[in-house]
Coordinates of C-alpha atoms and ligand atoms in Angstrom, one line a residue:
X1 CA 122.6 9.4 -149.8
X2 CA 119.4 11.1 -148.2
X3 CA 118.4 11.9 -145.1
X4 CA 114.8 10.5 -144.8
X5 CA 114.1 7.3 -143.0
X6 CA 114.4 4.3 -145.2
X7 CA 110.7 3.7 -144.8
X8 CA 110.3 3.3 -148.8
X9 CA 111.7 1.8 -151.5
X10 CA 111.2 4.3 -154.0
X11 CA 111.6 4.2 -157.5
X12 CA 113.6 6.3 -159.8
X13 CA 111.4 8.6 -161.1
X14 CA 110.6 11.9 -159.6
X15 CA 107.5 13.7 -161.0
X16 CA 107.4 17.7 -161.2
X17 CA 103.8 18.1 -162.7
X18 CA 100.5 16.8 -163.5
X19 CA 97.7 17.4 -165.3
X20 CA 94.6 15.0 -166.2
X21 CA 95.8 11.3 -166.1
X22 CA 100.1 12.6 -166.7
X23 CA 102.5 13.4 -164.6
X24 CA 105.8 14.5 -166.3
X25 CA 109.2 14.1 -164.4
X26 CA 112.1 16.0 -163.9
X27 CA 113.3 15.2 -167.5
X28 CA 110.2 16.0 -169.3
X29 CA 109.0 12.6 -169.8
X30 CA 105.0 11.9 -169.7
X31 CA 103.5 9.1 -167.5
X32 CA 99.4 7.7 -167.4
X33 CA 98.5 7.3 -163.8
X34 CA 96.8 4.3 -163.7
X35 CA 97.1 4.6 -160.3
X36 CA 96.4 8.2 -158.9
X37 CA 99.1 8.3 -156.1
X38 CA 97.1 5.0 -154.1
X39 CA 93.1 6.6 -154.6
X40 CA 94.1 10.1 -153.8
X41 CA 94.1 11.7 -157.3
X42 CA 90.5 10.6 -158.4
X43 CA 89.7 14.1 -160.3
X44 CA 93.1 13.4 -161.6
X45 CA 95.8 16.4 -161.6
X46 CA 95.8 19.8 -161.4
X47 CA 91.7 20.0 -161.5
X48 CA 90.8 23.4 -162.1
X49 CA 88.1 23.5 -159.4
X50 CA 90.4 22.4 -156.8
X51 CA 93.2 24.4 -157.7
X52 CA 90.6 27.4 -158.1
X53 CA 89.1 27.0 -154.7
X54 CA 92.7 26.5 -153.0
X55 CA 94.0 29.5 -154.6
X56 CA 91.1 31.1 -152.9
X57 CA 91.1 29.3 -150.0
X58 CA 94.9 29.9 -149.6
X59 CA 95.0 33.6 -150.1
X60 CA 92.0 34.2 -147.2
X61 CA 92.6 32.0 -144.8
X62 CA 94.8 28.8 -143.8
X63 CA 94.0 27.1 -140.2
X64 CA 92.4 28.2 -137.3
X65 CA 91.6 26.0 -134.5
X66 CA 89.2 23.6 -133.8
X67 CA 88.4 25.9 -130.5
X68 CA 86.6 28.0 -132.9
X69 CA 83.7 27.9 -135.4
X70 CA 85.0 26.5 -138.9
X71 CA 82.0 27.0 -141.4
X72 CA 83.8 25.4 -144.2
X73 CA 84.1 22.2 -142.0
X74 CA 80.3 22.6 -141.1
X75 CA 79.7 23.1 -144.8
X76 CA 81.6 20.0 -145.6
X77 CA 80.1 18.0 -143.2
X78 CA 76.7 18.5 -144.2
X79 CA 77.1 18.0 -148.0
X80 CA 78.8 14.1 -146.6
X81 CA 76.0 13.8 -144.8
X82 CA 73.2 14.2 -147.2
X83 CA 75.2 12.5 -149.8
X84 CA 75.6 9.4 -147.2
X85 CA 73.0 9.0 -145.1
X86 CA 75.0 9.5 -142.2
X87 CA 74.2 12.3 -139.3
X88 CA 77.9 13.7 -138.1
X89 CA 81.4 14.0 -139.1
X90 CA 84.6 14.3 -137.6
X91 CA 87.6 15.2 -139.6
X92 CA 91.1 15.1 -139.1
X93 CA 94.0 14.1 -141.5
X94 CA 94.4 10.7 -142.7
X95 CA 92.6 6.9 -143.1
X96 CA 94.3 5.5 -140.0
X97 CA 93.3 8.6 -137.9
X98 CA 89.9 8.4 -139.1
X99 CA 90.0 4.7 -138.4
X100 CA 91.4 5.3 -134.8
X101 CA 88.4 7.5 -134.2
X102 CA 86.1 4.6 -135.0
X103 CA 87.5 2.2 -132.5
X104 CA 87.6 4.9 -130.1
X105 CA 83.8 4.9 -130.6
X106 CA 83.7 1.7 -130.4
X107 CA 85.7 1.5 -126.7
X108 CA 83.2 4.1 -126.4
X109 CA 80.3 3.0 -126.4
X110 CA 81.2 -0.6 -125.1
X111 CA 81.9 1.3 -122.1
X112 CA 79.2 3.2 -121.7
X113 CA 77.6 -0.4 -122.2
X114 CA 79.4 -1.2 -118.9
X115 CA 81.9 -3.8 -121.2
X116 CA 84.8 -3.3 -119.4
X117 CA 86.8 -4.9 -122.2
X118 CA 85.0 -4.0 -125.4
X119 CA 86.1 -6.1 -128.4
X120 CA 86.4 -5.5 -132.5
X121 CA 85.8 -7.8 -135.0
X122 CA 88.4 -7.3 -137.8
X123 CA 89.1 -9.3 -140.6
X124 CA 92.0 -11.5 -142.5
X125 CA 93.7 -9.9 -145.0
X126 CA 92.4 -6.0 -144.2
X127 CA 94.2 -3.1 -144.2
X128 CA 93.9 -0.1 -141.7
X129 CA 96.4 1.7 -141.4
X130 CA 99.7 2.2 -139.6
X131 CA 99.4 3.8 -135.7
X132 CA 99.0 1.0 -133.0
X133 CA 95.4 0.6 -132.7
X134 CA 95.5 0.1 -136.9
X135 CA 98.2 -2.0 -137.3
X136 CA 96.9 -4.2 -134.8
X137 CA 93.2 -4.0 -137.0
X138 CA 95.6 -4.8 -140.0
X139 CA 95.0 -8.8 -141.0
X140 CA 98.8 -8.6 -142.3
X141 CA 101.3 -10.5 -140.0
X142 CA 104.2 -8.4 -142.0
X143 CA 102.3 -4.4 -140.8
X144 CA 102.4 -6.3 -137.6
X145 CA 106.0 -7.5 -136.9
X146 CA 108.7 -5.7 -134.6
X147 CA 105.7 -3.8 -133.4
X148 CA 104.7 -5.7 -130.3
X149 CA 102.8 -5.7 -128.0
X150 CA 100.0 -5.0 -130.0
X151 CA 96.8 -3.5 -129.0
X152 CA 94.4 -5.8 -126.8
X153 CA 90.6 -5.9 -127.4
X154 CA 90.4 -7.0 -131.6
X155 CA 88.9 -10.6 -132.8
X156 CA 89.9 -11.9 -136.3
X157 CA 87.3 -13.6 -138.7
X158 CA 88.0 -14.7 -142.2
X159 CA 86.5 -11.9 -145.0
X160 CA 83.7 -13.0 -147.0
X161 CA 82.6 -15.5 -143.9
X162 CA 78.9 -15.0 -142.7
X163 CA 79.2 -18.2 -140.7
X164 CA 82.3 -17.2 -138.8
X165 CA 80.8 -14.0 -137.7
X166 CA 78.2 -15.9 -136.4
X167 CA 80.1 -18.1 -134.7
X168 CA 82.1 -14.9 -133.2
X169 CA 78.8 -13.6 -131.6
X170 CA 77.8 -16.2 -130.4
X171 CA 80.5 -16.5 -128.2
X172 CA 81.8 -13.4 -127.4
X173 CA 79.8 -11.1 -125.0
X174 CA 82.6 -8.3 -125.3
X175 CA 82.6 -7.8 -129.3
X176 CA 80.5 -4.0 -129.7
X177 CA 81.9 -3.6 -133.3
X178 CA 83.0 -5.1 -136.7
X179 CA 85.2 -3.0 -138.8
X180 CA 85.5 -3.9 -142.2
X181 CA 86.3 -2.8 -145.9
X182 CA 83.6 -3.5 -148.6
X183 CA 86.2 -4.6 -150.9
X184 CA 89.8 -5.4 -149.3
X185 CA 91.9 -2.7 -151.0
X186 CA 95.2 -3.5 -150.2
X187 CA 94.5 -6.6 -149.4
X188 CA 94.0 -7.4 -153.6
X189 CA 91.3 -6.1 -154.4
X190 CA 88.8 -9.1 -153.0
X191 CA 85.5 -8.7 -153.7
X192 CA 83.1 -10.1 -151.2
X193 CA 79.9 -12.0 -152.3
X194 CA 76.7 -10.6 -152.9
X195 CA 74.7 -9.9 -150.1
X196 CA 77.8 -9.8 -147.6
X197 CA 77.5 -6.4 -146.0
X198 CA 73.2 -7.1 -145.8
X199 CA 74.8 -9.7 -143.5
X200 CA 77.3 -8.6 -141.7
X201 CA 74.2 -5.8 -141.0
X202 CA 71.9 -8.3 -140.1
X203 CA 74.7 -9.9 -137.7
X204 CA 75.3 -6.6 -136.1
X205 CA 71.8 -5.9 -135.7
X206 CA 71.3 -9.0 -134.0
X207 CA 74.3 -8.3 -131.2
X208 CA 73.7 -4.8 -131.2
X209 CA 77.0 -4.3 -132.2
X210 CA 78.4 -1.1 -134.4
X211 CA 79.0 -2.0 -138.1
X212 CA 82.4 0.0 -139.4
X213 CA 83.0 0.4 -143.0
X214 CA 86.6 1.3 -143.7
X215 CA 86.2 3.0 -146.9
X216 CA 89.4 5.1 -146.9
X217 CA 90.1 3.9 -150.4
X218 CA 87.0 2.5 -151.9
X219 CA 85.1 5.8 -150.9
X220 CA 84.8 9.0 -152.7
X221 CA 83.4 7.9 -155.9
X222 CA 86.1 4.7 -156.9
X223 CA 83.6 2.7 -156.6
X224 CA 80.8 3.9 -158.5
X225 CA 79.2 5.0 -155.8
X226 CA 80.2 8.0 -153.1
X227 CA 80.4 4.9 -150.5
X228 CA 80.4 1.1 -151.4
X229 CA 77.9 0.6 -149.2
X230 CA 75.7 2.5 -151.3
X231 CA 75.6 -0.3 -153.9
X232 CA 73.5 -2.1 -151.4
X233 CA 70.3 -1.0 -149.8
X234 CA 71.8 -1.0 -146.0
X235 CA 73.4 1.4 -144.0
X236 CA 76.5 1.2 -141.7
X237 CA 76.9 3.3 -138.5
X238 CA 79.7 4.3 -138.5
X239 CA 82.0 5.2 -142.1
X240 CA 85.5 6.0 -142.2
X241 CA 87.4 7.9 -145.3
X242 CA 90.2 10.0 -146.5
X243 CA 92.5 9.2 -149.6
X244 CA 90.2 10.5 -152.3
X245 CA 88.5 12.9 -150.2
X246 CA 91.0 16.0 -150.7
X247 CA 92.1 15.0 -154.2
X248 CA 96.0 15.3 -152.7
X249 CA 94.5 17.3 -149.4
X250 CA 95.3 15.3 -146.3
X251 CA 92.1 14.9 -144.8
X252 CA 90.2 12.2 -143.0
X253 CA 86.7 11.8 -142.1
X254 CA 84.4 9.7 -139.7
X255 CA 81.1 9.5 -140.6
X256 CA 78.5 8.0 -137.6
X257 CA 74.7 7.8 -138.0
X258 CA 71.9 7.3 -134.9
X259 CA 73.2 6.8 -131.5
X260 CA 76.9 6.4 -132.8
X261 CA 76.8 10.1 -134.2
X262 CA 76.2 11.5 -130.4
X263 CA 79.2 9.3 -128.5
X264 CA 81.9 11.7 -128.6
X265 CA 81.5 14.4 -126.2
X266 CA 84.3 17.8 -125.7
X267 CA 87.0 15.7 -124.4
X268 CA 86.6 12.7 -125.8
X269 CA 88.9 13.1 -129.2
X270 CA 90.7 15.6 -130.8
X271 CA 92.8 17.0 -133.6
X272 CA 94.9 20.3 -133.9
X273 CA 94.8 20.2 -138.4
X274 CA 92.0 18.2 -138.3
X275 CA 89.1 19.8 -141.1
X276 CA 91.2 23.3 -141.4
X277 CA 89.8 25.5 -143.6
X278 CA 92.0 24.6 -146.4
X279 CA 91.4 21.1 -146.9
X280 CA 87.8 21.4 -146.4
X281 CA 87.6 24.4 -149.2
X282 CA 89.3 21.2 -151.4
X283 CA 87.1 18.6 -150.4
X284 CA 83.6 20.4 -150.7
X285 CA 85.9 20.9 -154.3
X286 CA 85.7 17.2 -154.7
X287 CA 82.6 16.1 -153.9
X288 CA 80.7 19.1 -155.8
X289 CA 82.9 17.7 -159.2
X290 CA 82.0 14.0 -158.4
X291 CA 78.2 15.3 -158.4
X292 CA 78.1 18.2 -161.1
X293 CA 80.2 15.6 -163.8
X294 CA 78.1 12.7 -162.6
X295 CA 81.3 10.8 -161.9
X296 CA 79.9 7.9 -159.6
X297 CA 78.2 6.5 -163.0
X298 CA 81.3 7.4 -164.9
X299 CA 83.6 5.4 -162.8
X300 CA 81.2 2.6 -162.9
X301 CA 80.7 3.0 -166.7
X302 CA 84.7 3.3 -167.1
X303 CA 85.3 0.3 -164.8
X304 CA 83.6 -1.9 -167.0
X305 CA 85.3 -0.4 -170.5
X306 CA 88.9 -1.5 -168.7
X307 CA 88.1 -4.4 -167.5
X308 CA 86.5 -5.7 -170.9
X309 CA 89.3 -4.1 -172.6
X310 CA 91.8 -6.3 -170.6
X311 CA 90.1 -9.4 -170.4
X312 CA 89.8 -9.4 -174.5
X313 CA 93.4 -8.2 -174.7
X314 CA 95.3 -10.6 -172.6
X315 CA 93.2 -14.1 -173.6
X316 CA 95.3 -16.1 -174.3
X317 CA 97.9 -15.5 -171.4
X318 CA 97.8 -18.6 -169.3
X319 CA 99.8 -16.7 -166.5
X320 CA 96.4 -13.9 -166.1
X321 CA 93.9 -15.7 -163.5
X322 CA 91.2 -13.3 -163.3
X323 CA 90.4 -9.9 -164.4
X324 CA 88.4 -8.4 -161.5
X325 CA 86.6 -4.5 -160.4
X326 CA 84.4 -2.7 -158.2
X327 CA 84.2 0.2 -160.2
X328 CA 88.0 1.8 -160.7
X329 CA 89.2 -1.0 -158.0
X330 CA 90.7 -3.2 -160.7
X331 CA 93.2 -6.5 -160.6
X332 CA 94.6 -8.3 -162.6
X333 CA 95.9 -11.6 -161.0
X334 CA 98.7 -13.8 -162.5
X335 CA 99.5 -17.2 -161.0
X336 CA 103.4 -16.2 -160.3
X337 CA 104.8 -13.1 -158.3
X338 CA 105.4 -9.8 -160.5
X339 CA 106.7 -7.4 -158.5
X340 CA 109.0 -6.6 -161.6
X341 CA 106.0 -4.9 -163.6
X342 CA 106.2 -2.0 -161.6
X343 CA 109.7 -1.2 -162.9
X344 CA 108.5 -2.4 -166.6
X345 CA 105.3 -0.1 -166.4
X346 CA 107.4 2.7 -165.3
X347 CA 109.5 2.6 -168.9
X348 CA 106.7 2.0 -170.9
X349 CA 105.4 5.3 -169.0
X350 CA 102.8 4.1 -167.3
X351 CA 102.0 3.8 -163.3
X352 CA 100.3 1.1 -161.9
X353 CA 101.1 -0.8 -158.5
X354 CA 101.3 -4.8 -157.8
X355 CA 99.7 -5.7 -154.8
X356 CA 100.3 -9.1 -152.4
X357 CA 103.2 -9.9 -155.0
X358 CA 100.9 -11.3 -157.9
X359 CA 98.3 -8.5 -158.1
X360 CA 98.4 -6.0 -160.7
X361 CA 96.7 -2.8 -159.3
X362 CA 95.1 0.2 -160.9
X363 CA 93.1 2.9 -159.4
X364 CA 93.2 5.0 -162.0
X365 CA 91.6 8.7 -162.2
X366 CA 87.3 8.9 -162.8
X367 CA 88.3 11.5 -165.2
X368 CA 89.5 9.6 -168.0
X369 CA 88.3 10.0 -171.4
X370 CA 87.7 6.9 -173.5
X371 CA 90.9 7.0 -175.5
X372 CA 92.8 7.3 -172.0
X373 CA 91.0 4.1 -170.2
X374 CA 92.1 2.6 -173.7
X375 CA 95.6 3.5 -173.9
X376 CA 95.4 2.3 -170.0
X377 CA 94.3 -0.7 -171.3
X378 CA 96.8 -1.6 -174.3
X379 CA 99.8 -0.3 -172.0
X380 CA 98.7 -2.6 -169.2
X381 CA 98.1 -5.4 -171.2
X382 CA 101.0 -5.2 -173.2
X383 CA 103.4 -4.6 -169.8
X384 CA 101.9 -7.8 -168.3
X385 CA 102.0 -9.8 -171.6
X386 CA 105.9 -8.8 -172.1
X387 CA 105.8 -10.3 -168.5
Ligands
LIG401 C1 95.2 3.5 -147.2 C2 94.3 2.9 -146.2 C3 94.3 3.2 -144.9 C4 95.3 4.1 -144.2 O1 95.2 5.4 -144.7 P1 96.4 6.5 -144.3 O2 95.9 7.8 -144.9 O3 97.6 6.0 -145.0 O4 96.6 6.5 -142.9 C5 93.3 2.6 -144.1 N1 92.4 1.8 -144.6 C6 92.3 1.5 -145.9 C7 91.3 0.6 -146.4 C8 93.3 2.0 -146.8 O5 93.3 1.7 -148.1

């Protein structure tokens, strides 16, 4: 018996402490996080600099208001920037919130555009979160249901589909944005061709439309890169992000560049948490350890060990139908369901997630030494080999 909402079906394990790439549960026995509670852990557990600068943080000064000056949010904002290319920031708590402040840029400018009926382009298979204006952004029919109406004013394309964007803007006078993730995380880790986001860029450019990366989980580093986009030599204009962001903080950022970064006036949006002193002491945390460490190569460098490591250890297992990464984005795809691996990873004490039923899933801390990326490896490949 509990009281919380049967939102999840959780499994029996309940952890009690981290540290590095382990968690240990309430009996004392040691787990590898291979998947870093969803892209939130990325320094891993317990990092000292986090936990240092929220012990300080904590013990001078929790929340304010966001009627005052917050020079830890300012600070924050402008270490983003100049890591991102982008011009302003607002923060608030989560990837759906951050999203929600995209569209509302979006309505936004589309108005100001005298569109009375501003449209987004969003894509098959995305995720973006859970409020209305997100779930109705989702590509997922099963985010979607028991939750109508949705929200008017979205489009939906196929991912990975120059021509169907095309096609989109050529017929719709009322599209003034396309939000999309640079690698569909929930979604299974799908990897667009090369040269997609160049043009989807070009696409916008052409319609004068606003191109919205959702990187709320292939941001911060995962990918081997602060932003995916940064793989590429074009910029978006506006960038959403939050999971990996706070390292377990709940914070949310949206990044806007040029004209997009002046939309929101005082009374256009708002947050009461949103960029508190706390989280942003943790997140200017994060992004000075992913810098310092040089963790963006890392994560590159460690995506290709894994990935190599798995391919060579499950040849051989006609049920495995690609081995696939962006950095620490990793699948493995079999050809039937496995939901059951979950449950099997859990015993062998290790965590990893399946994702659209035949996805195995790790995100797995850019921390990892060597020997831990190959212990992910053999437990991983052995979970899925003892099917
Ligand atoms: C997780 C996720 C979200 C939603 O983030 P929340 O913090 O759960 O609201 C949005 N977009 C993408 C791509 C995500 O992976």
């Amino acid at each position: 018996m509990t009281n919380l909402m049967e939102t999840y079906k959780r499994l029996p394990v309940a952890f009690v402490s981290g540290a590095g790439a382990y968690l240990e549960d309430s009996e004392g026995n040691k787990y590898l996080d291979g998947l870093t509670g969803l892209a939130v852990c990325g320094l891993g557990h317990a990092h000292p600099n986090v936990t240092r600068a929220l012990r300080e943080q904590a013990g001078a000064l929790l929340h304010t208001s966001n009627l005052y000056q917050i020079p830890l949010q300012e600070e924050l904002a402008e270490r983003l920037c100049r890591m991102s290319g982008m011009d302003a920031v607002f923060f608030c708590n989560s990837g759906a919130e951050a999203n929600e402040a995209a569209i509302k840029l979006a309505r936004l400018r589309g108005h100001h555009q005298k569109i009375k009926k501003p449209a987004v382009v969003v894509m098959d298979g995305s995720f973006h979160g859970r409020t209305m204006a997100t779930l109705t952004a989702t590509g997922s029919r099963k985010v979607q249901a028991g939750f109508e109406p949705l929200l008017s004013g979205f489009v939906r394309a196929p991912y990975n589909d120059i021509e169907a964007i095309e096609l989109i803007g050529a017929n719709n006078p009322d599209v003034v944005a396309l939000m999309v993730e640079p690698v569909l995380g929930e979604g299974g880790i799908i990897i667009p061709d090369e040269g997609y986001l160049e043009g989807l860029r070009r696409i916008c450019d052409e319609h004068n439309w606003l191109l919205i990366l959702d990187e709320v989980q292939t941001g911060n580093g995962r990918t081997g890169a602060l932003f995916a986009y940064q793989h590429t030599s074009m910029l978006p204009d506006v960038v959403t992000t939050a999971k990996g962001l706070g390292n377990g903080l709940p914070i949310g950022a949206c990044l806007a560049r040029g004209a997009a970064a002046q939309l929101f006036q005082p009374g256009n949006h708002a947050t009461t948490f949103g960029g508190n002193p706390l989280v942003c002491a943790a997140a200017i945390s994060v992004l000075k350890t992913l810098e310092d460490d040089e963790l963006f190569e890392r994560a590159a460098e460690l995506g290709e060990r894994i990935t190599s490591g798995l391919r060579d250890q499950l040849r051989g297992n006609n049920t495995v139908t690609e081995v696939r990464n962006k950095g620490l984005m990793i699948a493995v795809e079999l050809s039937n369901a496995c939901p059951q691996l979950v449950l099997s990873a859990l015993q062998k004490g290790l965590l990893l997630n399946v994702t659209q039923d035949n996805i195995v899933r790790l995100l797995p801390p850019l921390t990892l030494t060597d020997a831990e990326a190959d212990e992910l490896v053999s437990l991983t490949s052995q979970v899925i080999n003892d099917g």
